Short mmCIF file of C-alpha atoms in Angstrom, two decimals:
data_model
loop_
_atom_site.label_atom_id
_atom_site.label_comp_id
_atom_site.label_asym_id
_atom_site.label_seq_id
_atom_site.Cartn_x
_atom_site.Cartn_y
_atom_site.Cartn_z
CA UNK A 1 138.97 48.62 99.37
CA UNK A 2 140.16 48.70 95.77
CA UNK A 3 142.59 46.36 94.04
CA UNK A 4 145.81 47.55 92.44
CA UNK A 5 144.21 47.05 89.03
CA UNK A 6 141.19 49.18 89.96
CA UNK A 7 143.42 51.91 91.37
CA UNK A 8 145.51 51.82 88.18
CA UNK A 9 142.37 52.25 86.09
CA UNK A 10 141.44 55.26 88.20
CA UNK A 11 144.93 56.76 87.75
CA UNK A 12 144.78 56.00 84.02
CA UNK A 13 141.60 58.10 83.84
CA UNK A 14 143.34 61.20 85.23
CA UNK A 15 145.18 63.83 83.21
CA UNK A 16 148.48 62.92 84.88
CA UNK A 17 151.34 61.79 82.67
CA UNK A 18 154.30 59.50 83.35
CA UNK A 19 156.60 62.38 82.44
CA UNK A 20 155.20 64.40 85.39
CA UNK A 21 157.48 62.43 87.80
CA UNK A 22 154.93 62.43 90.57
CA UNK A 23 155.51 61.51 94.18
CA UNK A 24 153.56 58.67 95.80
CA UNK A 25 151.53 61.25 97.72
CA UNK A 26 150.59 63.02 94.47
CA UNK A 27 149.55 59.69 92.93
CA UNK A 28 147.31 58.85 95.91
CA UNK A 29 145.80 62.36 95.90
CA UNK A 30 145.04 62.14 92.17
CA UNK A 31 143.39 58.74 92.60
CA UNK A 32 141.32 60.04 95.54
CA UNK A 33 140.23 63.11 93.57
CA UNK A 34 139.17 61.03 90.56
CA UNK A 35 137.28 58.57 92.77
CA UNK A 36 135.46 61.44 94.45
CA UNK A 37 134.58 62.90 91.05
CA UNK A 38 133.11 59.51 90.09
CA UNK A 39 131.15 59.19 93.32
CA UNK A 40 133.46 56.41 94.48
CA UNK A 41 132.44 54.22 91.53
CA UNK A 42 135.60 52.87 89.89
CA UNK A 43 133.56 51.20 87.14
CA UNK A 44 133.41 54.50 85.23
CA UNK A 45 137.20 54.49 85.11
CA UNK A 46 137.25 50.89 83.89
CA UNK A 47 134.88 51.87 81.08
CA UNK A 48 137.10 54.83 80.19
CA UNK A 49 140.19 52.60 80.11
CA UNK A 50 138.42 50.12 77.82
CA UNK A 51 137.41 52.93 75.47
CA UNK A 52 140.95 54.32 75.39
CA UNK A 53 142.39 50.86 74.73
CA UNK A 54 140.15 50.59 71.68
CA UNK A 55 140.68 54.15 70.47
CA UNK A 56 144.43 54.40 71.16
CA UNK A 57 145.94 50.91 71.37
CA UNK A 58 149.37 52.31 70.51
CA UNK A 59 149.56 54.25 73.79
CA UNK A 60 147.29 52.18 76.02
CA UNK A 61 149.83 49.52 77.06
CA UNK A 62 152.54 52.01 78.01
CA UNK A 63 150.14 54.17 80.02
CA UNK A 64 148.57 51.19 81.82
CA UNK A 65 151.99 49.79 82.73
CA UNK A 66 152.89 53.17 84.19
CA UNK A 67 149.59 53.36 86.09
CA UNK A 68 150.01 49.86 87.53
CA UNK A 69 153.57 50.55 88.61
CA UNK A 70 152.75 53.98 90.02
CA UNK A 71 149.84 52.81 92.18
CA UNK A 72 151.72 49.71 93.33
CA UNK A 73 154.58 51.92 94.52
CA UNK A 74 152.35 54.66 95.96
CA UNK A 75 150.12 52.35 97.94
CA UNK A 76 152.89 49.99 99.08
CA UNK A 77 154.75 52.96 100.55
CA UNK A 78 151.56 54.20 102.21
CA UNK A 79 151.01 50.82 103.89
CA UNK A 80 154.58 50.63 105.19
#
């Protein structure tokens, strides 16, 4: 089981954009696909997020806020 933060890091590491206006199902599918691509190891995504935060601090905060909100909504709806 992954935490919301870990799931957000996985989503952050996808090519999806906040402007895509994705459904909760699309968010969960994208997270699942990225996790499969990483062999289920979310630490790669955490490393990617850290690198992006250093390389692009001007966009990091906005993207991470979106990722946190998107996974919180997507996985809360899935549990309901």
